[in-house]
mmCIF file of C-alpha atoms in Angstrom:
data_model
loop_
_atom_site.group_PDB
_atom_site.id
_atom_site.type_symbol
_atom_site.label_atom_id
_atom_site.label_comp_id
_atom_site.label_asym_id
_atom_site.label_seq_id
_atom_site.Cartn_x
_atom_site.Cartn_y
_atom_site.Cartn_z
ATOM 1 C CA UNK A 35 40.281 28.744 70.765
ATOM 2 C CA UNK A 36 40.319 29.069 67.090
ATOM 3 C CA UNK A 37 41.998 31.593 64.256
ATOM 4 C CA UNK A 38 43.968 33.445 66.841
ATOM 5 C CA UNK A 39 47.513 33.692 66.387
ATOM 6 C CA UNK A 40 49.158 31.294 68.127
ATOM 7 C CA UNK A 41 51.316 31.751 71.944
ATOM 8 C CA UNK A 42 53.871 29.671 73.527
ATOM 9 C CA UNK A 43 53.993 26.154 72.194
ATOM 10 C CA UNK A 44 55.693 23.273 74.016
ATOM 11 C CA UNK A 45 56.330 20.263 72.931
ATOM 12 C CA UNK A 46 56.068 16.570 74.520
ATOM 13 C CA UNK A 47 58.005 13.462 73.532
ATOM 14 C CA UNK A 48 57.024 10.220 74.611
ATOM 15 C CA UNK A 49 59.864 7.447 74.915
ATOM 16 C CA UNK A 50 58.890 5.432 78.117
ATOM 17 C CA UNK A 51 58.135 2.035 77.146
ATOM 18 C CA UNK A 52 60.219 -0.970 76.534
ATOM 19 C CA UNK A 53 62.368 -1.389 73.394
ATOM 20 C CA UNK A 54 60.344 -4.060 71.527
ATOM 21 C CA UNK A 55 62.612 -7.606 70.683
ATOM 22 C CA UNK A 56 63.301 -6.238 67.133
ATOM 23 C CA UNK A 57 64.837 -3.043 68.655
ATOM 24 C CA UNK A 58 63.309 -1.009 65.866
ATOM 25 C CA UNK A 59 61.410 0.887 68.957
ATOM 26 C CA UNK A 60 64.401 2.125 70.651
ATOM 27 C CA UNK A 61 64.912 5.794 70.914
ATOM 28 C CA UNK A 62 68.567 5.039 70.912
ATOM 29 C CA UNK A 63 68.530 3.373 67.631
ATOM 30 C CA UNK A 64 70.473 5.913 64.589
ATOM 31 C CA UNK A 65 68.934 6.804 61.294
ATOM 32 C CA UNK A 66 71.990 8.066 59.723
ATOM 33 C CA UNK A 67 74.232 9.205 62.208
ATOM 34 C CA UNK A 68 72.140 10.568 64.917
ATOM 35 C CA UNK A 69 69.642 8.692 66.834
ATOM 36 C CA UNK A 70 65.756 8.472 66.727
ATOM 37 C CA UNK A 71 65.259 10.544 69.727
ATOM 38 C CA UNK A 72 67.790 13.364 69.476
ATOM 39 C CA UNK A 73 66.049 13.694 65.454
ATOM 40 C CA UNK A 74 62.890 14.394 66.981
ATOM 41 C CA UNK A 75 63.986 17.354 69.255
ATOM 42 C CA UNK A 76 66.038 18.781 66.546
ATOM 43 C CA UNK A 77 63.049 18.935 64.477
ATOM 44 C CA UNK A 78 60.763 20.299 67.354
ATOM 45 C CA UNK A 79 64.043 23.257 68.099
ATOM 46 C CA UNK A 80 63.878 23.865 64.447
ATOM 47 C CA UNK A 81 60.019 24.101 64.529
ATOM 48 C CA UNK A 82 60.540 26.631 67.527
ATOM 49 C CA UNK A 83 58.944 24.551 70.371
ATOM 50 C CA UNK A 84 60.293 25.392 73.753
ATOM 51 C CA UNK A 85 60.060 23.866 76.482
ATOM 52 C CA UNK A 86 60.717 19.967 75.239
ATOM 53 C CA UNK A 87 59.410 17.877 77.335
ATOM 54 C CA UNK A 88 61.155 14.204 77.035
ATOM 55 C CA UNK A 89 59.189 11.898 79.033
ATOM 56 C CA UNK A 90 61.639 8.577 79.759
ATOM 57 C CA UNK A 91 61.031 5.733 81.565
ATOM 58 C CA UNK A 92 62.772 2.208 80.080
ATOM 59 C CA UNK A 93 66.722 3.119 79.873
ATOM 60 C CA UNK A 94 65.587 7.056 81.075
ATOM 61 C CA UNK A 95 68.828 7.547 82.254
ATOM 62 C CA UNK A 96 70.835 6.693 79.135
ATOM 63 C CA UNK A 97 68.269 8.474 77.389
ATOM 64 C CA UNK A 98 68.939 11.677 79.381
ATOM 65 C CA UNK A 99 72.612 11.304 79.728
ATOM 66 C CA UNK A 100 72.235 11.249 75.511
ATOM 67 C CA UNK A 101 70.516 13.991 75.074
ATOM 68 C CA UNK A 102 71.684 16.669 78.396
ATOM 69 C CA UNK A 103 73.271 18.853 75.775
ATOM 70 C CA UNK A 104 70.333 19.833 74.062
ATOM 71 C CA UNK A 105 67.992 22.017 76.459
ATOM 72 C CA UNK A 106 65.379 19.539 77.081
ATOM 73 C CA UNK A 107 62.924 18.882 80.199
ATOM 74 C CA UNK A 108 63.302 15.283 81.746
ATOM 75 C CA UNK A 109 60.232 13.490 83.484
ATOM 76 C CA UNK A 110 59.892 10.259 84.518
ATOM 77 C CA UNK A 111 57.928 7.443 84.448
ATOM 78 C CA UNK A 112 58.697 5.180 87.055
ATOM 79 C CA UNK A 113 55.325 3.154 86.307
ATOM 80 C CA UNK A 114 56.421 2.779 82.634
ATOM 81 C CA UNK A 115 56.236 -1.311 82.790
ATOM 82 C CA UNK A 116 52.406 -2.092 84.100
ATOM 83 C CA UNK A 117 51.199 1.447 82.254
ATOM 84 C CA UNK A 118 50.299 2.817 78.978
ATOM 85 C CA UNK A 119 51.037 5.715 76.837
ATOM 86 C CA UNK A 120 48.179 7.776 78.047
ATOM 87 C CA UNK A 121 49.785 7.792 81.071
ATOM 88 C CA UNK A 122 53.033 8.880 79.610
ATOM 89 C CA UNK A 123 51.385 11.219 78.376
ATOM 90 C CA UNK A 124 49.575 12.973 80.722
ATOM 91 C CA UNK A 125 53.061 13.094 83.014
ATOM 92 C CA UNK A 126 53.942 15.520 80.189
ATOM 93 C CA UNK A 127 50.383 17.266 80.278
ATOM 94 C CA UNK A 128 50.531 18.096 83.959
ATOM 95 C CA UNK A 129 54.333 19.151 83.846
ATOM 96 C CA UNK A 130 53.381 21.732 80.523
ATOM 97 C CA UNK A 131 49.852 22.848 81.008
ATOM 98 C CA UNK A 132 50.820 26.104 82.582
ATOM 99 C CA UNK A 133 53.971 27.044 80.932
ATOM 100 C CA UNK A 134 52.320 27.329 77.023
ATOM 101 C CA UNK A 135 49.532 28.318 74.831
ATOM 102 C CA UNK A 136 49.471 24.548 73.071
ATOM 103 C CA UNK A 137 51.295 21.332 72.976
ATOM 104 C CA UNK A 138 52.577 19.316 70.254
ATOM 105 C CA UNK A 139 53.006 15.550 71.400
ATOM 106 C CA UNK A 140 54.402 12.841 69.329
ATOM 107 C CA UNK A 141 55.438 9.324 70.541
ATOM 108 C CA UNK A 142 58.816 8.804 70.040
ATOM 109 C CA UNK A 143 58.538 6.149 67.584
ATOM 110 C CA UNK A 144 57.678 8.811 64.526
ATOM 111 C CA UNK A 145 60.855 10.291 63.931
ATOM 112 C CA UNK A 146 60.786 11.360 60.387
ATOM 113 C CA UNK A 147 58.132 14.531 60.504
ATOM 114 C CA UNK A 148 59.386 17.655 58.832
ATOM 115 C CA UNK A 149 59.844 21.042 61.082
ATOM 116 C CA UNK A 150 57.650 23.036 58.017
ATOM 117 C CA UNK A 151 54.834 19.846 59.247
ATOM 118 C CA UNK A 152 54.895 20.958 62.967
ATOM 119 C CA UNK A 153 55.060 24.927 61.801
ATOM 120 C CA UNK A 154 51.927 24.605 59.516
ATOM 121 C CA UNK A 155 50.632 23.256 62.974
ATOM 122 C CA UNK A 156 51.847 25.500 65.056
ATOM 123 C CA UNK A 157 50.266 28.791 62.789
ATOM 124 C CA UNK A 158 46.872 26.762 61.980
ATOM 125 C CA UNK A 159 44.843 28.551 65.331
ATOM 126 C CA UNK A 160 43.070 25.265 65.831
ATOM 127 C CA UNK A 161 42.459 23.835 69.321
ATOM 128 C CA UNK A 162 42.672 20.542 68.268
ATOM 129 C CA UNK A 163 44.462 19.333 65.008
ATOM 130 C CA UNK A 164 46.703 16.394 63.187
ATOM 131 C CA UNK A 165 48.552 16.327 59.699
ATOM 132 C CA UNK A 166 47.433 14.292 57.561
ATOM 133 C CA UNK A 167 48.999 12.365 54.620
ATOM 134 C CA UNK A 168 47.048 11.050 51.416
ATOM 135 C CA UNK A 169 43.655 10.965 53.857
ATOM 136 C CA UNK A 170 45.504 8.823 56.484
ATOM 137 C CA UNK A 171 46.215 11.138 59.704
ATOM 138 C CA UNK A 172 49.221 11.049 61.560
ATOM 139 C CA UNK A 173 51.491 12.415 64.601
ATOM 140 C CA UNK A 174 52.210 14.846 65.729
ATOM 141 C CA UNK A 175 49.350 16.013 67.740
ATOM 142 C CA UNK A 176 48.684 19.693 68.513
ATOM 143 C CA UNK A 177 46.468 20.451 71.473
ATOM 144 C CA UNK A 178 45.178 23.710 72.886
ATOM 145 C CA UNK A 179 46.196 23.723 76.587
ATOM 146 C CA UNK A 180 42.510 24.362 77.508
ATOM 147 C CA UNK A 181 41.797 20.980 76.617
ATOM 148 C CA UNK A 182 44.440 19.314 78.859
ATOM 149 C CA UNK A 183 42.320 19.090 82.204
ATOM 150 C CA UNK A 184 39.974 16.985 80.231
ATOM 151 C CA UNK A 185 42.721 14.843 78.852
ATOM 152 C CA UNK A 186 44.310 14.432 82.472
ATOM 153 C CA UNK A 187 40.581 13.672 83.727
ATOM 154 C CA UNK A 188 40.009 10.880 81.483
ATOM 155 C CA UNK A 189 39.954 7.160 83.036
ATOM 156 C CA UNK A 190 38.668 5.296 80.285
ATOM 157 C CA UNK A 191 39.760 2.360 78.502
ATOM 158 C CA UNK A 192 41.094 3.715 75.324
ATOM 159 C CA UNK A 193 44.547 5.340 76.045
ATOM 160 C CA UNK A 194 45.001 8.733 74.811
ATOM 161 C CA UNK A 195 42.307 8.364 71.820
ATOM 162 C CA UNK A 196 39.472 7.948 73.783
ATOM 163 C CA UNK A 197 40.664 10.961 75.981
ATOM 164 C CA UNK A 198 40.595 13.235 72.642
ATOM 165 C CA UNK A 199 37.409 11.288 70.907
ATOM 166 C CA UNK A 200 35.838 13.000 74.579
ATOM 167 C CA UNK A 201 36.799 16.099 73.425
ATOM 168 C CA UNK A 202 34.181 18.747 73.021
ATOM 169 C CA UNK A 203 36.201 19.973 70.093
ATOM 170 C CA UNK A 204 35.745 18.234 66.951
ATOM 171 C CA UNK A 205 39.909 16.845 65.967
ATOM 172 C CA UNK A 206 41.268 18.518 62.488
ATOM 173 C CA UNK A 207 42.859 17.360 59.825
ATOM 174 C CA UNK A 208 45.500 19.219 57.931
ATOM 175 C CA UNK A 209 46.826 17.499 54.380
ATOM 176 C CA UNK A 210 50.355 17.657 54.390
ATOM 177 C CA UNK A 211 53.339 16.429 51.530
ATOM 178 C CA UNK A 212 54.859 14.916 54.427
ATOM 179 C CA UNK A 213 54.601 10.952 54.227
ATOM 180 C CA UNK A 214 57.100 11.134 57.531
ATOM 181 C CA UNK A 215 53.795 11.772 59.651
ATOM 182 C CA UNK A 216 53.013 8.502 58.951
ATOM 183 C CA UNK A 217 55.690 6.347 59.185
ATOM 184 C CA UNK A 218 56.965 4.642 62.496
ATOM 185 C CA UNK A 219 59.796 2.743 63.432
ATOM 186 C CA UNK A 220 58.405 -0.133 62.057
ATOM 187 C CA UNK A 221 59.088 1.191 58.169
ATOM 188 C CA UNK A 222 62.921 2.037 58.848
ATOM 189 C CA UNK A 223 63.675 0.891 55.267
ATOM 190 C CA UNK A 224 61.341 4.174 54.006
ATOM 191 C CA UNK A 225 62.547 6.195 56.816
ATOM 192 C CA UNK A 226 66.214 5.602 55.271
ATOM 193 C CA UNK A 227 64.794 6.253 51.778
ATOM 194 C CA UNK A 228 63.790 9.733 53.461
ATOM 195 C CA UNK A 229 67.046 10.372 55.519
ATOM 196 C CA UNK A 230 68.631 12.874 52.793
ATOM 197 C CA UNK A 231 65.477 14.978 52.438
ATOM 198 C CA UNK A 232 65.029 15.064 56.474
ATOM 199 C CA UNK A 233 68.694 16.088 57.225
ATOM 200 C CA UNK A 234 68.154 19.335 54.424
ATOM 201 C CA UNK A 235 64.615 20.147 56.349
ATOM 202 C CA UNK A 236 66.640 19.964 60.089
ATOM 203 C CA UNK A 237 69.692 21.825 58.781
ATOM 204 C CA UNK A 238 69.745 24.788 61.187
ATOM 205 C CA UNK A 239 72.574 26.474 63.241
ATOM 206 C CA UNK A 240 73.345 25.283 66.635
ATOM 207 C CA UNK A 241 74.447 27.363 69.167
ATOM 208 C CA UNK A 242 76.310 26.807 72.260
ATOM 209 C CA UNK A 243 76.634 29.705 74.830
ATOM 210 C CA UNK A 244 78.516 30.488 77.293
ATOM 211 C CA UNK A 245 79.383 32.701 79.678
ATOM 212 C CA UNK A 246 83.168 32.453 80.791
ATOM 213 C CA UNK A 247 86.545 33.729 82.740
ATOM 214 C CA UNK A 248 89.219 31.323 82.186
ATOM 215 C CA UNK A 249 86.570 28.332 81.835
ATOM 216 C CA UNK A 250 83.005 28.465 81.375
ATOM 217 C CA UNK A 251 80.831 29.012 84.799
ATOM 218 C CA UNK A 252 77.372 29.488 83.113
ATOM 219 C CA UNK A 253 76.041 27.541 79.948
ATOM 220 C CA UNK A 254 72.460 25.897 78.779
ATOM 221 C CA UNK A 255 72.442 23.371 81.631
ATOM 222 C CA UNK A 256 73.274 26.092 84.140
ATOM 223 C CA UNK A 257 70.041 27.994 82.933
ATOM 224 C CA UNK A 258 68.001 25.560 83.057
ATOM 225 C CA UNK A 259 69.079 24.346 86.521
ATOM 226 C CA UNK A 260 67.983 27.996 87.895
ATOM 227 C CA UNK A 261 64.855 27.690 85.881
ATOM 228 C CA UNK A 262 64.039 24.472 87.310
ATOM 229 C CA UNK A 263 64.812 25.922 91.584
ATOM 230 C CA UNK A 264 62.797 28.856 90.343
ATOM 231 C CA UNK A 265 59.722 26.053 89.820
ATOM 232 C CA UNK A 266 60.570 23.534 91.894
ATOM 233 C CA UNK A 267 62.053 25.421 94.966
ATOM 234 C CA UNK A 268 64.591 22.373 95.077
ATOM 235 C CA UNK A 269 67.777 21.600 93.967
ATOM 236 C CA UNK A 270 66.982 17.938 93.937
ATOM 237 C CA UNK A 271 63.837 17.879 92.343
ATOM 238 C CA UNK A 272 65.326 20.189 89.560
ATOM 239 C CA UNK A 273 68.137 17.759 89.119
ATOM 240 C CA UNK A 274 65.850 15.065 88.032
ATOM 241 C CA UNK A 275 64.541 17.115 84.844
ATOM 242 C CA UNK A 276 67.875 17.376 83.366
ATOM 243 C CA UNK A 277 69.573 14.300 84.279
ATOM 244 C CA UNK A 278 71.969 15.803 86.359
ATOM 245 C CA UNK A 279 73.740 14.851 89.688
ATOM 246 C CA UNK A 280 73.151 16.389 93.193
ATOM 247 C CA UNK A 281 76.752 16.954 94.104
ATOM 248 C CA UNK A 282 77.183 18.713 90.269
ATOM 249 C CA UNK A 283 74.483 21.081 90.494
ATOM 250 C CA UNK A 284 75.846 21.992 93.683
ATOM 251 C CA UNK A 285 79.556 22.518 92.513
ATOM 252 C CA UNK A 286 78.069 24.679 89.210
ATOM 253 C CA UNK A 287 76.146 26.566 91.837
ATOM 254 C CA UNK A 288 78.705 27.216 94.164
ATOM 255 C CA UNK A 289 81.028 28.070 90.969
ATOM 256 C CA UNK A 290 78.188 30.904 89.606
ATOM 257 C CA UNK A 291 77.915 32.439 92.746
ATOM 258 C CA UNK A 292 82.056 32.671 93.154
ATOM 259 C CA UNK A 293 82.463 34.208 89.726
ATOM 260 C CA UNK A 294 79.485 36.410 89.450
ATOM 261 C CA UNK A 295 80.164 37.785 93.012
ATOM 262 C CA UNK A 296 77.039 37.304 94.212
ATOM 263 C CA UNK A 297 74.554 35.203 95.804
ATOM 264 C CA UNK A 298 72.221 33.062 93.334
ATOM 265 C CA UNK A 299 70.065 30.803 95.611
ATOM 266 C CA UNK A 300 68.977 31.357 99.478
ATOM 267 C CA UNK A 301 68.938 28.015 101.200
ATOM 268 C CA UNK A 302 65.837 27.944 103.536
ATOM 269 C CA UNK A 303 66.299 25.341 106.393
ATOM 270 C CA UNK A 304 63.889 23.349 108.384
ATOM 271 C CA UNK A 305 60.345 21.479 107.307
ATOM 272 C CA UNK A 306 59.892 18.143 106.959
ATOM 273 C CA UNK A 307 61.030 17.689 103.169
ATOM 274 C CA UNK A 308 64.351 19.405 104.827
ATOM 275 C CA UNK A 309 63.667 23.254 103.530
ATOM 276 C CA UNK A 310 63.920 24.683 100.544
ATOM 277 C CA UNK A 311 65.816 26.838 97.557
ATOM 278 C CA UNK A 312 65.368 30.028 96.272
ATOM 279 C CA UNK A 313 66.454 32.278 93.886
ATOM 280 C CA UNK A 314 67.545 35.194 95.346
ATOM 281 C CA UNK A 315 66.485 38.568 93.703
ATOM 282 C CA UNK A 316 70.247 39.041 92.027
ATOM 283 C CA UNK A 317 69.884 35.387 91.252
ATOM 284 C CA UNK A 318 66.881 35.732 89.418
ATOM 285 C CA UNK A 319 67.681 38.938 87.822
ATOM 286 C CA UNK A 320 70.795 37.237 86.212
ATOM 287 C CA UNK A 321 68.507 34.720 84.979
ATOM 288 C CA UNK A 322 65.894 36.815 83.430
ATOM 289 C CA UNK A 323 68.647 38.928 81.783
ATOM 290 C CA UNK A 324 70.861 36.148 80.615
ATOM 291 C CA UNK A 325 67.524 34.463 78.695
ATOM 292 C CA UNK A 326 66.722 37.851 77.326
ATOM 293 C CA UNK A 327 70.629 37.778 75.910
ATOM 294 C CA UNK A 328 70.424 34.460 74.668
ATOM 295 C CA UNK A 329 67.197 34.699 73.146
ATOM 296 C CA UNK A 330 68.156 37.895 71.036
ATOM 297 C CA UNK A 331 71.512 36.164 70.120
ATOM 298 C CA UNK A 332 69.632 32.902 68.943
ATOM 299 C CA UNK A 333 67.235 35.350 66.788
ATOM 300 C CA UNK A 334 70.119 37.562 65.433
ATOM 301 C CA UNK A 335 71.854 33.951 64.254
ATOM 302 C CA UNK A 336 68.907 32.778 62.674
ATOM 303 C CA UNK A 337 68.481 35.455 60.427
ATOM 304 C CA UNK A 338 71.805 35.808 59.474
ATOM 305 C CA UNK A 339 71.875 32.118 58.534
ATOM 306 C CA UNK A 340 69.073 32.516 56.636
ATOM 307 C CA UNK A 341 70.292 35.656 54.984
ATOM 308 C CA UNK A 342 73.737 33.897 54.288
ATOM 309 C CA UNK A 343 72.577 29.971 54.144
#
């Protein structure tokens, strides 16, 4: 688990507990024109992290209604009120643990980190590691996935820091020039001094894609509603990780299969959870080709914009 070079890295975000009286905790609140929480995934898709893991819990659903545009996976914590972060936390753990290499977790009340921060992370091959800024250590957190059972085993007293001081891997430090690691919601007056510098290190292109007819039939939430049945093997249970409707996903399925001519999911009747959904194989051939498209497209625009930006 060390000096290897690094696989798949997902990221969690924590933003499940209450907004404190002050409001400077709520992942609604704007620095400059965006808002805390959507900074923090812009920085983790600029950083390359896929999947993003939001875990919501106070206001989840205006949290996920905010942010449905932007490719992320919704879980939630219903216990959020009589529970702590740890078990945020390890909500996220269990949901990523077999889809990545390593996981970078922040709480959602550090939203100033650079992306070059989490990328130095990302490339540093250790299992267990945090930035670090003039000897005081910081978020985010980057965790080999073969430490996660241990994590999600851990009953102790001491939220998630006891669960990594359990560790049998000795927790890095990396120095960084990045006071943002260290800042919470708390210092908004030095997060604003550090707005300008933050929007340079986030500017990145965007891209929405689509496929289309007269109208669009298949975009980002479309893929990642057939991602989700592929998991889940339920249209309902998919619909709660990207804050979407029964009765839409239905109508956007229904509308797929019309256009594309072909059937996308297999409805399997019967049990006592009602049956089940499929992909069928055209269904999931469409999918694996359509992510192979869009990844190659995403690559293609990122080096032009860095060969023209």
């Amino acid at each position: 688990m060390s000096n290897e070079k690094p696989g798949r890295t997902g990221g969690i975000i924590v933003a499940a507990g209450e907004t404190s009286a002050d409001g400077k905790s709520n992942p609604l609140l704007k620095i400059g024109s965006i808002t805390v929480i959507k900074r923090i995934v812009l920085t983790f898709q600029r950083a390359g992290i896929s999947p993003i893991v939001v875990v919501t819990g106070y206001r989840g659903e205006d949290i996920e209604y905010h942010l449905s545009d932007y490719g992320v996976i919704f879980l939630r914590n219903e216990e959020y009120e009589k529970s702590q972060m740890l078990d945020s936390a390890k909500i996220g753990f269990r949901y990523i643990k077999d889809k990545t290499d390593q996981v970078v977790f922040t709480p959602v009340n550090v939203p100033m980190v650079t992306p070059d921060t989490i990328m130095k992370l990302i490339n540093s091959g250790e299992p267990l590691i945090v930035p670090s800024y003039q000897g005081k250590a910081g978020h985010p957190l980057l965790i080999d996935n073969q430490l996660l059972p241990d994590i999600l085993s851990y009953e102790g007293a001491y939220g998630l820091r006891g669960a990594v001081q359990g560790l049998n891997v000795t927790r890095k430090l990396m120095e960084v020039e990045d006071e943002g690691i260290i800042l919470d919601m708390e210092d908004m007056d030095r997060l604003d001094d550090l707005l300008k510098e933050h929007n340079e290190n986030i500017y990145h292109p965007f891209l929405r894609i689509s496929i289309e007819k007269e109208s669009s039939f298949f975009n980002a939430r479309t893929k990642f509603l057939l991602m989700l049945i592929k998991e889940t093997h339920s249209v309902r249970d998919a619909c709660k990780h990207i804050g979407l409707s029964y009765s839409k996903a239905w109508s956007m399925l229904n509308t797929l299969e019309e256009e594309l001519g072909i059937a996308v999911v297999e409805r399997v009747h019967g049990g006592s959870n009602g049956g089940n959904t499929y992909l069928t194989r055209e269904g999931l051939k469409f999918l694996e080709n359509y992510m192979e498209f869009e990844q190659n497209v995403r690559k293609f625009a990122e080096n032009e914009f860095k060969r023209l930006f």
